[in-house]
CSV table of C-alpha atoms (C1' of nucleotides) in Angstrom, one decimal:
chain,number,residue,atom,x,y,z
A,1046,UNK,CA,0.0,0.0,0.0
A,1047,UNK,CA,1.5,3.3,-1.1
A,1048,UNK,CA,1.4,6.5,0.9
A,1049,UNK,CA,-0.9,8.0,-1.7
A,1050,UNK,CA,-3.4,5.2,-1.0
A,1051,UNK,CA,-3.2,5.9,2.7
A,1052,UNK,CA,-3.6,9.6,2.1
A,1053,UNK,CA,-6.8,9.2,0.1
A,1054,UNK,CA,-8.2,6.6,2.6
A,1055,UNK,CA,-7.4,9.1,5.3
A,1056,UNK,CA,-9.3,11.9,3.6
A,1057,UNK,CA,-12.3,9.5,3.2
A,1058,UNK,CA,-12.3,8.4,6.8
A,1059,UNK,CA,-11.9,11.9,8.1
A,1060,UNK,CA,-14.8,13.3,6.0
A,1061,UNK,CA,-17.0,10.2,6.7
A,1062,UNK,CA,-16.3,10.7,10.4
A,1063,UNK,CA,-17.6,14.3,10.3
A,1064,UNK,CA,-20.7,13.2,8.4
A,1065,UNK,CA,-21.6,10.1,10.4
A,1066,UNK,CA,-21.0,11.8,13.7
A,1067,UNK,CA,-23.2,14.7,12.7
A,1068,UNK,CA,-26.1,13.0,10.9
A,1069,UNK,CA,-25.9,9.4,11.9
A,1070,UNK,CA,-25.7,6.2,9.8
A,1071,UNK,CA,-29.0,6.3,7.9
A,1072,UNK,CA,-28.9,10.0,7.0
A,1073,UNK,CA,-25.5,9.8,5.3
A,1074,UNK,CA,-25.1,8.5,1.8
A,1075,UNK,CA,-22.0,7.2,0.1
A,1076,UNK,CA,-22.5,10.0,-2.5
A,1077,UNK,CA,-22.3,12.6,0.4
A,1078,UNK,CA,-19.0,11.2,1.5
A,1079,UNK,CA,-17.6,10.9,-2.0
A,1080,UNK,CA,-18.6,14.3,-3.2
A,1081,UNK,CA,-17.3,15.9,0.0
A,1082,UNK,CA,-13.7,15.0,-1.1
A,1083,UNK,CA,-14.3,15.4,-4.8
A,1084,UNK,CA,-14.6,11.8,-6.1
A,1085,UNK,CA,-17.4,9.6,-7.3
A,1086,UNK,CA,-19.1,7.2,-4.9
A,1087,UNK,CA,-18.1,4.1,-6.9
A,1088,UNK,CA,-14.5,4.9,-6.1
A,1089,UNK,CA,-15.1,4.4,-2.4
A,1090,UNK,CA,-15.4,0.7,-3.0
A,1091,UNK,CA,-11.7,0.6,-3.9
A,1092,UNK,CA,-10.8,1.7,-0.4
A,1093,UNK,CA,-13.7,0.0,1.4
A,1094,UNK,CA,-14.8,-3.1,-0.5
A,1095,UNK,CA,-17.3,-3.9,2.2
A,1096,UNK,CA,-19.3,-0.8,1.3
A,1097,UNK,CA,-21.2,1.5,3.7
A,1098,UNK,CA,-21.2,-0.8,6.7
A,1099,UNK,CA,-17.4,-1.4,6.6
A,1100,UNK,CA,-16.8,2.3,6.2
A,1101,UNK,CA,-19.0,3.1,9.1
A,1102,UNK,CA,-17.4,0.5,11.4
A,1103,UNK,CA,-13.9,1.6,10.4
A,1104,UNK,CA,-14.8,5.3,11.0
A,1105,UNK,CA,-16.3,4.7,14.4
A,1106,UNK,CA,-13.4,2.5,15.6
A,1107,UNK,CA,-11.0,5.3,14.6
A,1108,UNK,CA,-13.4,7.8,16.2
A,1109,UNK,CA,-13.4,6.0,19.6
A,1110,UNK,CA,-9.7,5.4,19.6
A,1111,UNK,CA,-9.1,9.1,18.9
A,1112,UNK,CA,-11.3,10.0,21.8
A,1113,UNK,CA,-9.6,7.7,24.1
A,1114,UNK,CA,-6.1,9.0,23.1
A,1115,UNK,CA,-7.2,12.6,23.0
A,1116,UNK,CA,-8.8,12.4,26.4
A,1117,UNK,CA,-5.9,10.7,27.9
A,1118,UNK,CA,-3.4,13.2,26.5
A,1119,UNK,CA,-5.6,16.2,27.5
A,1120,UNK,CA,-5.9,14.9,31.1
A,1121,UNK,CA,-2.1,14.3,31.4
A,1122,UNK,CA,-1.4,17.8,30.1
A,1123,UNK,CA,-3.8,19.3,32.6
A,1124,UNK,CA,-1.8,18.4,35.6
A,1125,UNK,CA,-3.0,17.0,38.9
A,1126,UNK,CA,-5.9,19.3,39.8
A,1127,UNK,CA,-9.3,17.7,39.3
A,1128,UNK,CA,-11.0,20.8,38.1
A,1129,UNK,CA,-8.3,21.5,35.5
A,1130,UNK,CA,-8.4,17.9,34.4
A,1131,UNK,CA,-12.2,18.2,33.9
A,1132,UNK,CA,-11.8,21.5,32.1
A,1133,UNK,CA,-9.5,19.8,29.7
A,1134,UNK,CA,-12.0,17.0,29.1
A,1135,UNK,CA,-14.7,19.7,28.4
A,1136,UNK,CA,-12.3,21.5,26.0
A,1137,UNK,CA,-11.7,18.2,24.2
A,1138,UNK,CA,-15.4,17.6,23.6
A,1139,UNK,CA,-15.9,21.2,22.4
A,1140,UNK,CA,-13.4,20.7,19.6
A,1141,UNK,CA,-14.8,17.3,18.6
A,1142,UNK,CA,-17.9,16.5,16.6
A,1143,UNK,CA,-20.9,15.5,18.7
A,1144,UNK,CA,-20.6,12.1,20.4
A,1145,UNK,CA,-24.2,10.9,20.3
A,1146,UNK,CA,-24.0,7.7,22.4
A,1147,UNK,CA,-27.7,7.5,22.7
A,1148,UNK,CA,-28.3,7.6,18.9
A,1149,UNK,CA,-25.4,5.2,18.6
A,1150,UNK,CA,-26.9,2.3,20.4
A,1151,UNK,CA,-30.6,3.2,19.8
A,1152,UNK,CA,-30.5,3.7,16.0
A,1153,UNK,CA,-27.2,3.4,14.2
A,1154,UNK,CA,-26.4,-0.1,15.7
A,1155,UNK,CA,-29.6,-1.5,14.3
A,1156,UNK,CA,-28.1,-1.5,10.8
A,1157,UNK,CA,-25.1,-3.6,11.9
A,1158,UNK,CA,-24.7,-7.2,13.0
A,1159,UNK,CA,-25.3,-7.6,16.7
A,1160,UNK,CA,-21.8,-9.0,17.4
A,1161,UNK,CA,-20.2,-6.0,15.5
A,1162,UNK,CA,-22.6,-3.6,17.3
A,1163,UNK,CA,-21.7,-5.0,20.7
A,1164,UNK,CA,-18.0,-4.7,20.0
A,1165,UNK,CA,-18.3,-1.1,18.9
A,1166,UNK,CA,-20.4,-0.1,21.9
A,1167,UNK,CA,-17.8,-1.7,24.2
A,1168,UNK,CA,-15.1,0.2,22.5
A,1169,UNK,CA,-17.1,3.4,22.8
A,1170,UNK,CA,-17.7,3.0,26.5
A,1171,UNK,CA,-14.1,2.0,27.3
A,1172,UNK,CA,-12.9,5.1,25.4
A,1173,UNK,CA,-14.8,7.2,27.9
A,1174,UNK,CA,-14.5,5.2,31.1
A,1175,UNK,CA,-10.8,4.4,31.0
A,1176,UNK,CA,-9.4,8.0,30.7
A,1177,UNK,CA,-12.1,9.4,33.1
A,1178,UNK,CA,-11.3,6.8,35.7
A,1179,UNK,CA,-7.8,8.2,35.8
A,1180,UNK,CA,-9.4,11.4,37.1
A,1181,UNK,CA,-11.9,9.9,39.4
A,1182,UNK,CA,-9.9,7.2,41.1
A,1183,UNK,CA,-7.0,9.3,42.5
A,1184,UNK,CA,-9.4,12.1,43.4
A,1185,UNK,CA,-11.7,9.8,45.2
A,1186,UNK,CA,-8.8,8.1,47.0
A,1187,UNK,CA,-7.6,11.5,48.2
A,1188,UNK,CA,-11.0,12.4,49.5
A,1189,UNK,CA,-11.4,15.3,47.1
A,1190,UNK,CA,-14.6,14.0,45.4
A,1191,UNK,CA,-17.4,11.7,46.4
A,1192,UNK,CA,-18.4,9.4,43.5
A,1193,UNK,CA,-20.1,6.2,44.2
A,1194,UNK,CA,-20.1,4.6,40.7
A,1195,UNK,CA,-17.3,5.6,38.3
A,1196,UNK,CA,-19.1,4.2,35.3
A,1197,UNK,CA,-22.3,6.1,36.0
A,1198,UNK,CA,-20.2,9.2,36.6
A,1199,UNK,CA,-18.3,8.8,33.4
A,1200,UNK,CA,-21.5,8.4,31.3
A,1201,UNK,CA,-23.1,11.3,33.1
A,1202,UNK,CA,-20.1,13.6,32.5
A,1203,UNK,CA,-20.0,12.8,28.8
A,1204,UNK,CA,-23.7,13.2,28.4
A,1205,UNK,CA,-23.7,16.5,30.2
A,1206,UNK,CA,-20.8,17.9,28.2
A,1207,UNK,CA,-22.6,17.1,25.0
A,1208,UNK,CA,-25.1,19.9,25.7
A,1209,UNK,CA,-22.4,22.3,24.5
A,1210,UNK,CA,-23.4,21.1,21.0
A,1211,UNK,CA,-27.0,22.1,21.6
A,1212,UNK,CA,-26.4,25.8,21.7
A,1213,UNK,CA,-27.3,27.9,18.7
A,1214,UNK,CA,-25.0,27.5,15.7
A,1215,UNK,CA,-23.8,31.1,15.7
A,1216,UNK,CA,-22.2,30.8,19.2
A,1217,UNK,CA,-18.4,31.4,18.7
A,1218,UNK,CA,-15.8,29.0,20.0
A,1219,UNK,CA,-14.7,31.1,23.0
A,1220,UNK,CA,-18.3,31.0,24.3
A,1221,UNK,CA,-18.5,27.3,23.8
A,1222,UNK,CA,-15.3,26.7,25.9
A,1223,UNK,CA,-16.8,29.0,28.6
A,1224,UNK,CA,-20.1,26.9,28.6
A,1225,UNK,CA,-18.1,23.7,28.9
A,1226,UNK,CA,-16.3,25.0,31.9
A,1227,UNK,CA,-19.6,26.1,33.5
A,1228,UNK,CA,-20.9,22.6,33.0
A,1229,UNK,CA,-17.9,21.2,34.8
A,1230,UNK,CA,-18.3,23.7,37.7
A,1231,UNK,CA,-22.0,22.6,38.0
A,1232,UNK,CA,-21.1,19.0,38.3
A,1233,UNK,CA,-18.1,19.6,40.6
A,1234,UNK,CA,-19.6,22.2,43.0
A,1235,UNK,CA,-23.3,21.3,42.7
A,1236,UNK,CA,-26.3,23.6,42.5
A,1237,UNK,CA,-27.1,23.5,46.2
A,1238,UNK,CA,-25.8,26.4,48.2
A,1239,UNK,CA,-23.2,25.4,50.8
B,466,UNK,CA,-64.3,13.6,11.6
B,467,UNK,CA,-65.5,10.5,13.3
B,468,UNK,CA,-64.1,9.1,16.5
B,469,UNK,CA,-62.8,6.1,14.6
B,470,UNK,CA,-60.8,8.4,12.4
B,471,UNK,CA,-59.3,10.0,15.5
B,472,UNK,CA,-58.6,6.6,17.0
B,473,UNK,CA,-56.6,5.5,13.9
B,474,UNK,CA,-54.8,8.8,13.6
B,475,UNK,CA,-54.0,8.4,17.3
B,476,UNK,CA,-52.5,5.0,16.8
B,477,UNK,CA,-50.5,6.2,13.9
B,478,UNK,CA,-49.1,9.2,15.7
B,479,UNK,CA,-48.3,7.2,18.8
B,480,UNK,CA,-46.4,4.5,16.9
B,481,UNK,CA,-44.6,7.1,14.7
B,482,UNK,CA,-43.6,8.9,17.9
B,483,UNK,CA,-41.9,5.8,19.2
B,484,UNK,CA,-40.1,5.1,15.9
B,485,UNK,CA,-39.0,8.7,15.2
B,486,UNK,CA,-37.9,9.3,18.8
B,487,UNK,CA,-35.8,6.1,18.8
B,488,UNK,CA,-34.3,6.1,15.3
B,489,UNK,CA,-34.6,9.6,14.0
B,490,UNK,CA,-36.2,11.0,10.8
B,491,UNK,CA,-34.0,9.4,8.2
B,492,UNK,CA,-34.0,5.9,9.6
B,493,UNK,CA,-37.7,5.5,9.8
B,494,UNK,CA,-39.8,4.6,6.7
B,495,UNK,CA,-43.5,5.1,6.2
B,496,UNK,CA,-43.7,1.3,5.7
B,497,UNK,CA,-42.2,0.9,9.2
B,498,UNK,CA,-44.9,3.1,10.7
B,499,UNK,CA,-47.7,1.5,8.7
B,500,UNK,CA,-46.7,-2.1,9.4
B,501,UNK,CA,-46.3,-1.4,13.1
B,502,UNK,CA,-50.1,-0.8,13.3
B,503,UNK,CA,-51.1,-3.4,10.7
B,504,UNK,CA,-51.9,-1.2,7.7
B,505,UNK,CA,-50.3,-0.5,4.3
B,506,UNK,CA,-48.1,2.6,3.9
B,507,UNK,CA,-50.4,4.1,1.3
B,508,UNK,CA,-53.1,4.4,3.8
B,509,UNK,CA,-51.1,6.8,5.8
B,510,UNK,CA,-51.7,9.5,3.2
B,511,UNK,CA,-55.4,9.5,4.1
B,512,UNK,CA,-54.5,10.7,7.6
B,513,UNK,CA,-51.4,12.8,6.6
B,514,UNK,CA,-51.8,14.0,3.1
B,515,UNK,CA,-48.5,15.9,3.5
B,516,UNK,CA,-46.6,12.7,3.7
B,517,UNK,CA,-43.6,11.9,5.9
B,518,UNK,CA,-42.6,15.5,6.7
B,519,UNK,CA,-46.1,16.4,7.8
B,520,UNK,CA,-46.3,13.2,9.9
B,521,UNK,CA,-42.9,14.0,11.5
B,522,UNK,CA,-43.8,17.6,12.4
B,523,UNK,CA,-47.2,16.6,13.8
B,524,UNK,CA,-45.6,13.8,15.9
B,525,UNK,CA,-42.9,16.1,17.2
B,526,UNK,CA,-45.2,18.9,18.1
B,527,UNK,CA,-47.3,16.4,20.1
B,528,UNK,CA,-44.1,15.0,21.6
B,529,UNK,CA,-42.9,18.3,22.9
B,530,UNK,CA,-46.4,19.4,24.2
B,531,UNK,CA,-46.6,16.1,26.0
B,532,UNK,CA,-43.2,16.7,27.6
B,533,UNK,CA,-44.2,20.2,28.6
B,534,UNK,CA,-47.4,19.0,30.2
B,535,UNK,CA,-45.9,15.9,31.7
B,536,UNK,CA,-43.1,17.8,33.3
B,537,UNK,CA,-45.4,20.5,34.6
B,538,UNK,CA,-47.7,18.0,36.2
B,539,UNK,CA,-44.9,15.9,37.7
B,540,UNK,CA,-43.3,19.0,39.3
B,541,UNK,CA,-46.6,20.2,40.8
B,542,UNK,CA,-47.3,16.7,42.2
B,543,UNK,CA,-43.8,16.6,43.7
B,544,UNK,CA,-44.5,19.4,46.2
B,545,UNK,CA,-42.2,22.2,47.2
B,546,UNK,CA,-38.9,20.5,47.8
B,547,UNK,CA,-36.3,21.1,45.1
B,548,UNK,CA,-34.8,17.6,45.3
B,549,UNK,CA,-38.2,15.9,45.1
B,550,UNK,CA,-39.2,18.1,42.2
B,551,UNK,CA,-36.0,17.1,40.3
B,552,UNK,CA,-36.6,13.4,41.2
B,553,UNK,CA,-40.0,13.8,39.6
B,554,UNK,CA,-38.3,15.3,36.5
B,555,UNK,CA,-35.9,12.4,36.4
B,556,UNK,CA,-38.7,9.8,36.7
B,557,UNK,CA,-40.5,11.5,33.8
B,558,UNK,CA,-37.6,11.1,31.5
B,559,UNK,CA,-37.0,7.5,32.5
B,560,UNK,CA,-40.6,6.6,31.4
B,561,UNK,CA,-40.3,8.5,28.1
B,562,UNK,CA,-38.5,7.5,24.9
B,563,UNK,CA,-35.1,9.2,24.6
B,564,UNK,CA,-35.2,12.9,23.8
B,565,UNK,CA,-32.3,13.4,21.5
B,566,UNK,CA,-32.1,17.2,21.2
B,567,UNK,CA,-28.6,17.0,19.7
B,568,UNK,CA,-29.8,14.7,16.9
B,569,UNK,CA,-32.9,16.8,16.5
B,570,UNK,CA,-31.1,20.0,15.4
B,571,UNK,CA,-28.0,18.4,13.9
B,572,UNK,CA,-29.7,15.8,11.7
B,573,UNK,CA,-33.4,15.6,11.6
B,574,UNK,CA,-34.0,19.3,11.1
B,575,UNK,CA,-31.9,19.2,7.9
B,576,UNK,CA,-34.8,17.4,6.1
B,577,UNK,CA,-37.3,20.2,7.0
B,578,UNK,CA,-37.8,23.7,5.8
B,579,UNK,CA,-35.7,26.1,7.9
B,580,UNK,CA,-38.8,28.0,9.1
B,581,UNK,CA,-40.5,24.8,10.2
B,582,UNK,CA,-37.3,23.6,11.8
B,583,UNK,CA,-36.9,26.8,13.8
B,584,UNK,CA,-40.4,26.7,15.1
B,585,UNK,CA,-40.0,23.0,16.1
B,586,UNK,CA,-36.8,23.7,18.0
B,587,UNK,CA,-38.3,26.7,19.8
B,588,UNK,CA,-41.2,24.5,20.8
B,589,UNK,CA,-38.7,21.8,22.0
B,590,UNK,CA,-36.6,24.2,24.1
B,591,UNK,CA,-39.6,25.9,25.6
B,592,UNK,CA,-41.1,22.5,26.6
B,593,UNK,CA,-38.0,22.0,28.7
B,594,UNK,CA,-37.2,25.5,29.9
B,595,UNK,CA,-40.7,26.6,31.1
B,596,UNK,CA,-41.4,23.8,33.5
B,597,UNK,CA,-37.8,23.7,34.8
B,598,UNK,CA,-37.8,27.4,35.4
B,599,UNK,CA,-40.7,26.8,37.8
B,600,UNK,CA,-38.2,24.8,39.8
B,601,UNK,CA,-35.2,27.0,39.5
B,602,UNK,CA,-36.7,30.5,40.0
B,603,UNK,CA,-38.3,30.0,43.4
B,604,UNK,CA,-35.4,27.9,44.6
B,605,UNK,CA,-32.9,30.5,43.5
B,606,UNK,CA,-35.0,33.3,45.0
B,607,UNK,CA,-35.1,31.5,48.3
B,608,UNK,CA,-31.3,31.0,48.2
B,609,UNK,CA,-31.5,27.3,48.1
B,610,UNK,CA,-29.6,26.8,44.9
B,611,UNK,CA,-27.0,28.8,43.0
B,612,UNK,CA,-27.7,28.9,39.2
B,613,UNK,CA,-26.3,31.6,37.0
B,614,UNK,CA,-28.1,30.9,33.8
B,615,UNK,CA,-31.5,29.1,33.9
B,616,UNK,CA,-31.4,28.2,30.2
B,617,UNK,CA,-28.0,26.6,30.4
B,618,UNK,CA,-29.1,24.8,33.6
B,619,UNK,CA,-32.2,23.5,31.9
B,620,UNK,CA,-30.3,22.1,28.9
B,621,UNK,CA,-27.7,20.7,31.1
B,622,UNK,CA,-30.2,18.9,33.3
B,623,UNK,CA,-32.0,17.4,30.3
B,624,UNK,CA,-28.8,16.3,28.7
B,625,UNK,CA,-27.5,14.7,31.9
B,626,UNK,CA,-30.8,12.8,32.5
B,627,UNK,CA,-30.7,11.4,29.0
B,628,UNK,CA,-27.8,9.2,30.1
B,629,UNK,CA,-30.2,6.9,31.8
B,630,UNK,CA,-31.0,5.7,28.3
B,631,UNK,CA,-27.4,4.8,27.7
B,632,UNK,CA,-27.3,1.9,30.2
B,633,UNK,CA,-27.4,-1.6,28.9
B,634,UNK,CA,-30.8,-2.7,27.6
B,635,UNK,CA,-31.3,-5.4,30.2
B,636,UNK,CA,-31.3,-3.0,33.2
B,637,UNK,CA,-34.8,-3.2,34.8
B,638,UNK,CA,-37.0,-0.1,35.4
B,639,UNK,CA,-36.3,0.1,39.2
B,640,UNK,CA,-32.6,0.4,38.6
B,641,UNK,CA,-33.3,3.1,35.9
B,642,UNK,CA,-35.3,5.2,38.4
B,643,UNK,CA,-32.4,4.8,40.9
B,644,UNK,CA,-29.9,6.0,38.4
B,645,UNK,CA,-32.0,9.0,37.5
B,646,UNK,CA,-32.1,10.0,41.2
B,647,UNK,CA,-28.4,9.5,41.5
B,648,UNK,CA,-27.9,11.9,38.5
B,649,UNK,CA,-30.0,14.5,40.2
B,650,UNK,CA,-28.1,14.1,43.5
B,651,UNK,CA,-24.8,14.6,41.5
B,652,UNK,CA,-26.1,17.8,40.0
B,653,UNK,CA,-27.6,19.1,43.2
B,654,UNK,CA,-24.9,18.2,45.7
B,655,UNK,CA,-21.8,18.2,43.4
B,656,UNK,CA,-18.9,15.8,43.3
B,657,UNK,CA,-16.6,17.9,45.4
B,658,UNK,CA,-16.5,16.9,49.1
B,659,UNK,CA,-17.9,19.6,51.4
C,83,DG,C1',-7.1,4.5,-9.0
C,84,DT,C1',-11.0,6.7,-10.9
C,85,DC,C1',-14.4,6.9,-13.9
C,86,DT,C1',-19.1,5.7,-16.6
C,87,DA,C1',-22.8,2.8,-16.9
C,88,DT,C1',-26.0,-0.1,-15.0
C,89,DA,C1',-28.2,-3.7,-12.1
C,90,DT,C1',-31.1,-4.1,-8.0
C,91,DT,C1',-33.5,-2.6,-4.1
C,92,DT,C1',-36.1,0.5,-1.5
C,93,DC,C1',-38.1,4.7,-0.6
C,94,DG,C1',-41.9,8.4,-0.9
C,95,DA,C1',-45.8,9.4,-3.3
C,96,DT,C1',-50.0,8.9,-6.5
C,97,DA,C1',-53.9,6.6,-9.0
C,98,DG,C1',-57.7,4.1,-8.8
C,99,DA,C1',-60.5,-0.2,-7.5
C,100,DC,C1',-63.5,-1.7,-3.8
D,465,DG,C1',-61.1,4.0,4.7
D,466,DT,C1',-58.0,0.6,3.1
D,467,DC,C1',-56.2,-1.8,-0.4
D,468,DT,C1',-53.2,-3.1,-4.8
D,469,DA,C1',-50.5,-1.5,-8.4
D,470,DT,C1',-47.2,1.4,-10.0
D,471,DC,C1',-44.3,5.4,-10.8
D,472,DG,C1',-40.1,8.2,-10.4
D,473,DA,C1',-36.2,9.2,-7.6
D,474,DA,C1',-32.5,7.8,-5.0
D,475,DA,C1',-29.7,4.5,-2.6
D,476,DT,C1',-26.2,0.6,-2.4
D,477,DA,C1',-23.5,-2.1,-5.1
D,478,DT,C1',-21.2,-4.2,-9.2
D,479,DA,C1',-19.0,-4.5,-13.9
D,480,DG,C1',-15.8,-3.0,-16.9
D,481,DA,C1',-13.4,0.8,-19.7
D,482,DC,C1',-9.4,3.8,-19.3
DNA sequence: GTCTATATTTCGATAGAC
DNA sequence: GTCTATCGAAATATAGAC
């Protein structure tokens, strides 16, 4: 496989990622993906002989692994303070396309085989849980936070932070970062007055 | 219009609501809706001459109005305590199909006219904001909670509570209610130790 | 590697029998 | 009111030229 092959496949996967993440499996056509990078849809079968399903699975695997790596790196760079680590997590999700876990296992997975769907969902959940556990576990051990179930907390944090993608489209990036930090503050400090 | 007409239209809208809410606009076909209530898809045009789009808009308007009414009633029944009111909100969302606001305005709305899409999104956001403001406003005025932006708080709460739909499918209802209450406690009390 | 051309299926929608 | 039959458009996928 030449590097030119890899480059084209890379452009395909990157564009498909944007489209699938935004609209979901059913609402994206192979012609959408192909035209977004200036080729015809039939050419996609040269890079993904399995067709739309193979493309979707490949894209989502990449997607989840990127999240896992991106979150891990962001947390490490943020230092040892829990709030700064969670700000870094929020910043990461602001820069990423929406991660619609609910749509993922309620709709998109119906078009895949159940074994492939299970494997993908496990990959997705691990991509969130593993990095976030590296925040929760030391903080809980040090008595800084009180979290009973790390898995529920991880899903809750991810679900909460996705609401930054629900603000009107014209909101500029700086405001989106600000909202992300506000959401973290909510979860960390709580609404109740102390 | 006879009552039999209304009854059939009711069955259509109810089933379409389940399907659209679960899979989204693009992934649901008129044949899916029709076969789910034992009729042929051509018969749907007798009740919705405007076709799929009209059916979707009608279903979603109903959906949002039901949420608005259901939330309002649940909050009133819960009494005056903020935590009990928020538990009632959590219980409501546990019993309802997933409310995927992100998919709504990132994917489903692309298939509608922009004016109709704007009207629907406004209806959706008001259905959440208005009932929740009746919790936030008195509680904030009494100094019980500290919330800077009611709109951000409302979207955050809804987004957070949707994570109860992300747990494995085999989780029984009592556990789902429990998780909903745990999510409310998280947001109310915060993770940070006091 | 990318294209054109086409096969096959499925969708939304309409016409008309009953 | 509900059906069968069918249309036209669009989707996935394949075949083969270049």
